[in-house]
Coordinates of C-alpha atoms in Angstrom, one line a residue:
M1 CA -12.7 -9.6 0.4
Q2 CA -10.8 -11.3 -2.3
V3 CA -8.0 -9.6 -4.7
D4 CA -10.5 -10.3 -7.6
E5 CA -13.3 -8.9 -5.8
L6 CA -11.5 -5.8 -5.5
L7 CA -11.1 -5.4 -8.9
K8 CA -14.4 -5.9 -10.4
P9 CA -15.9 -2.9 -11.8
F10 CA -17.7 -0.8 -9.1
P11 CA -18.4 2.7 -9.2
I12 CA -16.7 3.1 -5.8
K13 CA -12.7 3.2 -5.5
E14 CA -11.1 3.3 -2.3
F15 CA -8.6 6.0 -1.5
H16 CA -6.1 4.8 1.0
P17 CA -4.2 7.5 2.9
F18 CA -0.6 8.7 3.6
P19 CA 1.2 9.3 6.8
R20 CA 2.6 12.6 7.9
A21 CA 6.0 13.2 6.3
L22 CA 9.1 15.2 6.4
L23 CA 10.9 15.7 3.3
G24 CA 14.0 17.1 2.5
P25 CA 17.7 18.0 3.4
G26 CA 18.1 17.7 7.0
A27 CA 15.3 16.1 7.8
H28 CA 16.6 13.0 9.7
E29 CA 17.7 15.4 12.8
M30 CA 14.2 16.2 13.5
I31 CA 13.7 12.5 14.3
G32 CA 14.6 12.8 18.1
P33 CA 12.2 15.6 18.7
E34 CA 9.9 14.0 16.8
A35 CA 9.9 10.9 18.6
L36 CA 9.6 12.7 21.8
K37 CA 6.5 14.4 20.4
L38 CA 4.8 11.4 19.6
G39 CA 5.4 9.9 23.3
F40 CA 8.4 7.6 22.6
R41 CA 10.3 6.4 25.6
K42 CA 11.8 3.0 24.6
T43 CA 12.1 2.0 20.8
L44 CA 13.0 -0.7 18.9
V45 CA 15.2 0.2 15.8
M46 CA 15.0 -1.9 13.1
T47 CA 17.3 -2.2 9.9
S48 CA 19.9 -4.1 8.0
G49 CA 22.5 -2.3 9.5
L50 CA 23.8 -0.1 6.5
R51 CA 27.4 -1.6 6.8
G52 CA 29.7 1.2 5.2
S53 CA 27.8 4.4 6.2
D54 CA 27.4 5.7 9.8
I55 CA 23.8 6.5 9.1
V56 CA 22.5 4.0 11.5
H57 CA 25.0 5.4 14.6
K58 CA 24.3 8.8 14.1
I59 CA 20.6 8.6 14.4
T60 CA 20.5 6.2 17.3
E61 CA 23.0 8.3 19.0
S62 CA 20.7 11.1 18.5
L63 CA 17.6 9.6 19.7
K64 CA 19.6 8.6 22.6
Y65 CA 20.7 12.4 23.1
H66 CA 17.3 13.3 23.5
G67 CA 16.6 10.9 26.1
L68 CA 15.3 7.9 24.7
E69 CA 16.3 4.1 25.2
V70 CA 17.2 2.3 22.2
V71 CA 17.1 -1.3 21.5
L72 CA 19.0 -2.3 18.1
Y73 CA 17.7 -5.0 15.8
D74 CA 20.2 -4.7 12.7
K75 CA 19.7 -7.8 11.4
V76 CA 16.9 -7.3 8.7
E77 CA 17.6 -8.9 5.0
S78 CA 16.9 -8.1 1.8
N79 CA 13.4 -9.3 0.7
P80 CA 12.6 -9.2 4.4
K81 CA 12.2 -13.0 5.9
D82 CA 9.5 -14.3 8.3
Y83 CA 11.8 -14.9 11.0
N84 CA 13.4 -11.4 10.8
V85 CA 9.9 -9.8 11.6
M86 CA 9.4 -12.6 14.6
D87 CA 13.0 -12.0 16.2
A88 CA 12.2 -8.3 16.3
V89 CA 8.6 -9.1 18.0
K90 CA 10.6 -10.9 20.4
L91 CA 13.4 -8.7 21.1
Y92 CA 10.4 -6.2 21.2
Q93 CA 8.6 -7.8 24.0
E94 CA 11.6 -8.9 26.1
H95 CA 12.7 -5.1 26.2
K96 CA 9.2 -3.7 26.6
C97 CA 9.5 -1.5 23.9
D98 CA 6.9 1.0 23.2
S99 CA 7.8 2.0 19.7
F100 CA 9.7 1.6 16.2
V101 CA 12.2 3.5 14.4
S102 CA 13.1 1.5 10.7
I103 CA 16.1 3.2 8.9
G104 CA 16.7 1.8 5.3
G105 CA 14.9 1.2 2.3
G106 CA 11.9 -1.2 2.1
S107 CA 13.3 -4.5 3.7
S108 CA 13.6 -2.5 6.9
H109 CA 10.5 -0.3 6.8
D110 CA 8.5 -3.8 5.7
A111 CA 9.7 -5.9 8.4
C112 CA 8.9 -3.3 10.8
K113 CA 5.4 -3.2 9.7
G114 CA 5.0 -6.9 10.0
A115 CA 6.4 -6.7 13.5
R116 CA 4.0 -3.9 14.6
I117 CA 1.0 -5.9 13.1
S118 CA 2.2 -8.9 15.0
L119 CA 2.7 -7.6 18.1
A120 CA -1.3 -6.3 17.9
H121 CA -1.8 -9.8 17.8
D122 CA -0.1 -11.0 20.8
G123 CA 2.7 -12.0 18.5
R124 CA 1.4 -14.1 16.1
N125 CA 3.1 -15.5 12.7
I126 CA 3.3 -12.6 10.3
N127 CA 2.5 -15.1 7.7
D128 CA -1.2 -15.4 9.0
F129 CA -1.6 -11.7 7.7
E130 CA -0.9 -12.7 4.1
G131 CA -3.7 -10.8 2.1
F132 CA -5.7 -7.5 2.3
N133 CA -6.5 -6.0 5.6
K134 CA -6.2 -9.1 8.0
S135 CA -5.6 -7.3 10.8
E136 CA -8.2 -7.4 13.8
N137 CA -6.8 -5.0 16.2
Q138 CA -6.2 -1.7 13.9
K139 CA -4.1 -0.4 17.5
N140 CA 0.1 -1.0 17.3
P141 CA 2.8 0.6 18.0
P142 CA 3.9 4.1 16.7
H143 CA 6.6 4.1 13.8
I144 CA 8.8 6.2 12.2
A145 CA 10.1 5.0 9.1
V146 CA 13.2 6.6 8.0
S147 CA 14.2 6.1 3.9
T148 CA 18.0 5.9 3.0
T149 CA 17.3 5.0 -0.5
A150 CA 14.9 6.3 -3.2
G151 CA 13.0 3.5 -4.2
T152 CA 10.4 1.3 -2.1
G153 CA 8.0 4.0 -0.9
S154 CA 7.3 1.8 2.0
E155 CA 7.2 4.8 4.5
T156 CA 4.4 6.1 2.5
S157 CA 2.2 3.1 1.6
W158 CA -0.1 0.6 3.5
A159 CA 1.7 -2.4 1.8
Y160 CA 4.4 -4.3 3.2
V161 CA 6.4 -7.3 1.4
I162 CA 7.4 -10.8 3.0
T163 CA 9.1 -13.6 2.4
D164 CA 8.0 -16.8 4.0
T165 CA 10.5 -19.1 4.5
T166 CA 8.6 -21.2 6.9
T167 CA 5.5 -22.8 5.5
D168 CA 7.1 -24.8 2.8
P169 CA 11.0 -24.3 3.1
D170 CA 11.3 -25.9 -0.3
N171 CA 9.2 -23.5 -1.8
P172 CA 9.8 -19.9 -0.5
H173 CA 6.7 -17.5 -1.3
K174 CA 7.2 -13.8 -1.3
Y175 CA 3.9 -12.0 -0.9
V176 CA 2.1 -8.7 -0.3
A177 CA 0.2 -7.5 2.7
F178 CA -2.3 -4.9 2.1
D179 CA -3.6 -3.5 5.6
D180 CA -4.2 0.1 6.6
A181 CA -3.0 -0.6 10.2
S182 CA 0.4 -1.0 8.8
V183 CA 0.9 2.6 7.7
V184 CA 3.6 4.3 9.4
T185 CA 3.3 7.1 12.1
L186 CA 5.7 9.3 10.5
A187 CA 8.0 9.3 7.1
V188 CA 11.1 10.7 7.3
D189 CA 12.6 11.2 3.4
D190 CA 16.0 13.0 3.4
P191 CA 18.2 12.9 0.4
V192 CA 21.3 13.7 2.5
L193 CA 21.1 9.9 3.4
Y194 CA 21.1 8.7 0.5
Y195 CA 24.7 9.7 -0.8
D196 CA 26.0 6.5 0.5
C197 CA 23.8 4.4 -1.8
P198 CA 26.1 2.5 -4.2
V199 CA 26.0 3.3 -8.0
D200 CA 24.2 0.1 -8.9
Y201 CA 21.9 -0.2 -5.8
T202 CA 20.8 3.6 -6.6
A203 CA 20.2 2.5 -10.1
Q204 CA 18.3 -0.5 -8.9
C205 CA 16.3 1.5 -6.7
G206 CA 15.1 4.0 -9.4
F207 CA 13.5 1.0 -11.7
D208 CA 11.7 0.3 -8.7
V209 CA 10.3 3.9 -8.9
L210 CA 9.8 3.9 -11.9
A211 CA 7.6 0.7 -11.9
H212 CA 5.7 2.0 -9.0
A213 CA 4.6 5.2 -11.3
S214 CA 4.2 3.2 -14.7
E215 CA 2.0 0.5 -13.1
P216 CA -0.7 2.7 -11.5
Y217 CA -1.0 4.6 -14.6
V218 CA -1.8 1.6 -16.5
A219 CA -3.3 -0.7 -13.8
R220 CA -7.0 -1.7 -14.9
L221 CA -7.9 -0.2 -11.4
N222 CA -7.8 3.1 -13.6
F223 CA -8.0 5.1 -10.5
E224 CA -8.1 8.8 -11.3
P225 CA -6.5 10.1 -8.5
S226 CA -3.4 8.1 -9.1
M227 CA -3.0 9.6 -12.6
G228 CA -1.1 12.9 -12.0
N229 CA 1.3 11.6 -9.5
A230 CA 2.2 8.5 -12.0
L231 CA 3.0 10.9 -14.9
Y232 CA 4.8 13.2 -12.5
A233 CA 7.0 10.6 -10.9
T234 CA 7.8 9.3 -14.1
K235 CA 9.2 12.3 -15.4
L236 CA 11.4 12.8 -12.1
V237 CA 12.8 9.4 -12.5
A238 CA 13.6 10.1 -16.3
E239 CA 14.8 13.5 -15.3
H240 CA 17.3 12.5 -12.3
L241 CA 17.8 8.9 -12.1
R242 CA 21.5 9.1 -14.4
T243 CA 22.6 12.0 -12.2
A244 CA 21.7 10.2 -9.0
A245 CA 23.3 7.0 -10.1
W246 CA 26.8 8.1 -11.6
N247 CA 27.0 11.2 -9.4
P248 CA 26.0 10.2 -5.9
Q249 CA 26.6 13.7 -4.0
D250 CA 24.6 15.7 -6.7
L251 CA 22.1 16.8 -4.1
S252 CA 19.7 18.1 -7.3
G253 CA 19.8 14.4 -8.3
R254 CA 18.9 12.4 -4.9
Q255 CA 16.3 14.9 -4.4
G256 CA 14.5 14.7 -7.3
M257 CA 14.7 10.9 -6.7
M258 CA 13.6 11.6 -3.4
Y259 CA 10.4 13.2 -4.3
A260 CA 9.7 10.8 -7.3
Q261 CA 10.0 7.9 -4.8
Y262 CA 7.1 9.6 -2.8
I263 CA 5.2 10.8 -5.4
A264 CA 5.3 7.4 -7.1
A265 CA 4.5 5.7 -4.0
Q266 CA 1.1 7.8 -3.4
A267 CA 0.2 6.5 -7.1
F268 CA 0.4 3.1 -6.5
N269 CA -1.0 3.1 -2.7
S270 CA -4.3 3.4 -4.2
G271 CA -4.1 3.0 -8.3
G272 CA -2.4 -0.5 -8.0
L273 CA 0.2 -2.4 -9.3
G274 CA 0.8 -5.0 -12.1
I275 CA 3.0 -8.3 -13.1
I276 CA 6.3 -6.1 -12.7
H277 CA 6.1 -6.8 -9.4
S278 CA 4.6 -9.9 -9.4
I279 CA 7.7 -11.0 -11.7
S280 CA 10.0 -9.2 -9.4
H281 CA 8.7 -11.1 -6.1
A282 CA 9.0 -14.5 -7.7
V283 CA 12.1 -14.0 -8.6
S284 CA 13.3 -13.0 -5.3
A285 CA 11.4 -15.7 -3.4
F286 CA 13.1 -18.4 -5.3
Y287 CA 17.1 -16.2 -5.8
D288 CA 16.9 -13.8 -2.8
T289 CA 17.8 -11.2 -5.5
H290 CA 17.0 -7.6 -5.0
H291 CA 13.7 -6.4 -5.7
G292 CA 14.6 -3.2 -7.8
L293 CA 16.9 -5.0 -10.0
N294 CA 14.2 -7.5 -10.6
N295 CA 11.6 -4.7 -11.7
A296 CA 14.6 -3.7 -14.1
I297 CA 14.9 -6.6 -15.7
A298 CA 11.1 -7.3 -15.9
L299 CA 9.9 -3.6 -16.7
P300 CA 10.4 -3.2 -20.6
R301 CA 9.3 -7.0 -21.1
V302 CA 6.0 -6.2 -19.2
W303 CA 5.4 -2.7 -20.7
A304 CA 6.0 -4.3 -24.3
F305 CA 3.3 -7.1 -22.8
N306 CA 0.6 -4.4 -21.8
L307 CA 1.1 -2.4 -25.1
P308 CA -2.0 -3.6 -27.1
V309 CA -4.3 -2.5 -24.1
A310 CA -3.3 0.7 -23.4
Y311 CA -1.2 2.2 -26.0
R312 CA -2.6 6.0 -25.0
R313 CA -1.4 5.4 -21.7
Y314 CA 2.0 4.3 -22.7
A315 CA 2.4 7.3 -25.2
D316 CA 2.1 9.5 -22.2
L317 CA 4.7 8.0 -20.6
A318 CA 7.1 8.2 -23.6
E319 CA 6.4 12.0 -23.2
M320 CA 7.2 11.7 -19.7
M321 CA 10.4 9.5 -20.4
G322 CA 11.6 12.8 -22.5
V323 CA 10.7 11.3 -25.7
D324 CA 9.5 14.0 -28.6
T325 CA 6.5 12.0 -29.7
S326 CA 5.6 15.0 -31.9
G327 CA 4.7 13.5 -35.8
M328 CA 4.3 10.0 -33.7
T329 CA 1.2 7.9 -34.3
V330 CA -0.1 6.7 -31.0
V331 CA 1.3 3.2 -31.4
Q332 CA 4.8 4.5 -32.4
A333 CA 4.9 6.8 -29.2
A334 CA 3.8 3.9 -27.3
D335 CA 6.8 1.9 -28.7
A336 CA 9.1 4.8 -27.8
A337 CA 8.2 4.5 -24.3
V338 CA 9.7 1.0 -24.3
A339 CA 12.7 2.2 -26.1
A340 CA 13.0 4.6 -23.7
A341 CA 12.8 2.3 -20.7
I342 CA 15.8 0.2 -22.2
R343 CA 18.0 3.2 -23.1
L344 CA 17.5 4.1 -19.2
L345 CA 18.1 0.4 -18.3
R346 CA 21.3 0.4 -19.9
D347 CA 22.6 3.9 -19.0
V348 CA 22.7 3.0 -15.5
G349 CA 24.4 -0.1 -16.0
I350 CA 21.4 -2.7 -14.9
P351 CA 21.8 -6.5 -16.0
E352 CA 19.4 -7.3 -18.8
R353 CA 18.4 -10.4 -17.8
F354 CA 17.6 -12.6 -14.9
T355 CA 20.3 -15.3 -16.1
D356 CA 23.2 -12.3 -16.4
I357 CA 23.0 -12.1 -12.5
R358 CA 25.7 -13.6 -10.9
Q359 CA 27.1 -13.6 -7.6
D360 CA 29.3 -10.8 -7.6
T361 CA 27.1 -8.9 -10.2
Y362 CA 26.2 -6.0 -7.7
S363 CA 26.3 -4.9 -4.2
K364 CA 23.4 -6.0 -3.0
N365 CA 23.5 -9.8 -4.4
R366 CA 22.6 -12.5 -1.9
L367 CA 22.1 -15.0 -4.8
G368 CA 23.2 -18.4 -2.9
Q369 CA 24.3 -16.8 0.1
G370 CA 20.8 -16.8 2.0
P371 CA 20.3 -18.2 5.1
T372 CA 18.4 -21.1 4.3
K373 CA 19.8 -24.5 2.4
F374 CA 16.9 -23.7 -0.6
Y375 CA 19.1 -20.4 -1.0
Q376 CA 22.3 -21.4 -0.5
R377 CA 21.5 -24.1 -3.6
A378 CA 20.3 -21.5 -5.7
S379 CA 23.6 -20.1 -6.6
V380 CA 23.2 -19.8 -10.3
I381 CA 19.8 -18.7 -11.9
K382 CA 19.4 -21.4 -14.9
G383 CA 16.3 -19.8 -17.0
D384 CA 15.3 -23.3 -17.8
D385 CA 11.8 -24.6 -18.2
G386 CA 11.7 -25.3 -14.4
D387 CA 12.9 -21.8 -13.5
I388 CA 10.1 -20.2 -16.0
D389 CA 7.3 -22.3 -14.9
R390 CA 7.6 -22.0 -11.2
V391 CA 7.8 -18.1 -11.6
T392 CA 4.9 -18.0 -13.7
H393 CA 2.7 -20.0 -11.1
H394 CA 4.1 -17.9 -8.6
V395 CA 3.2 -14.8 -10.8
L396 CA -0.5 -16.0 -11.3
G397 CA -0.8 -16.2 -7.3
D398 CA 0.5 -12.7 -6.2
A399 CA -1.7 -10.4 -5.3
C400 CA -0.2 -7.4 -7.7
T401 CA -1.2 -9.4 -10.8
P402 CA -5.0 -8.8 -10.7
G403 CA -4.3 -5.1 -11.1
N404 CA -1.9 -5.6 -14.3
A405 CA -3.2 -4.0 -17.6
K406 CA -3.8 -6.8 -19.7
E407 CA -5.3 -9.9 -18.5
C408 CA -2.9 -12.5 -17.4
T409 CA -3.1 -16.9 -17.7
F410 CA -0.2 -19.0 -17.7
E411 CA -0.1 -19.2 -21.4
T412 CA 0.1 -15.6 -21.7
V413 CA 2.6 -15.0 -19.2
R414 CA 5.0 -17.9 -19.5
P415 CA 6.6 -16.0 -22.4
V416 CA 7.1 -12.8 -20.5
V417 CA 9.0 -14.9 -17.8
D418 CA 10.7 -16.5 -20.4
H419 CA 12.2 -13.5 -22.1
C420 CA 12.8 -12.1 -18.6
F421 CA 15.4 -15.0 -18.3
N422 CA 16.6 -15.3 -21.7
G423 CA 15.3 -12.9 -24.3
D424 CA 17.2 -9.9 -26.0
L425 CA 15.9 -6.5 -25.1
D426 CA 16.7 -5.6 -28.5
D427 CA 14.0 -7.9 -29.9
L428 CA 11.2 -5.7 -27.9
I429 CA 12.7 -2.8 -30.2
S430 CA 13.3 -3.9 -33.5

């Protein structure tokens, strides 16, 4: 079924299930016993390595203590690449593993989901599965996903995102695959594991959560079961992101963002997304910049773009963001939501334009350092007509775009993309 067919008005909308989950301080200590209960014997651990922390070591040693054999693949990259997936598939096959544990954020979880899908189809290239429910075999290896950031929600959702670097090496393509067969077996969200997450990375991941919460609330899918989660997740971000970013050892802030991530993922899992994510995917494809950072820069622009078709919904979001909307008209309250998002972005120290990103801008920066000649050439974001046009074209082909609240064409979306590269946020609230 094509994306546009999924979004045509229809009385039956699909609810996608969530995996079983363990949430709260100390949950990661249950991974070994849970793996044994699930029948794990020889597991492939997939992670970026989480260098600078001892998280991977602690969890792998715990797995070994409980009698499991562990094979480690710690080369997952931000915006996980197709070759990350296929290298893990090869390692899994060579060592005759029977299960997976992913440790990290969305990159580790998504690459692991992709590896499971590939293995269920005799190691076929993961790029064959772009789209909706492309799996022909629904059975694949069991998977425990352990989150170390409050952002992606990948441990909860039926989506995974992969960057195709091989089909056209001169034009990398970051795509979303939605597949019920990719849902993990067990999700583990433990706020204690977030303590080592740097300030800037915490802030950027938090805006990924805000995008996950706000986009289904205004999406044209208008999926009623997602609305409550979307609103409450927005409220949790507004209440806890500043504390989580600037006081990283504060349990209340970290736990608040843990629940915000989990609940926001439940909202978008069936309620859809929009062009905040589409713009982010495009910029990641061409510059290997962090998804959460891209979402943060795009979010206030896309909110402003969508206002005319969803004033009431954005007025509701303003209240969740902590705005006192009493005495305001619906339009004024909706405008205040945009202002509140900009205030939050500035309060947690996120760059305001794509052209503000430099090689030393933030801790997860891969700008100009990627593994291919394409990424090595892309060391400076120019924001010129070429940048704007190719990002806009990528946006229009993204699986998230049809769900956007406002209809998207090249002519309407290009100015939004241009503003993300070159515009002043104060223009949105003047």
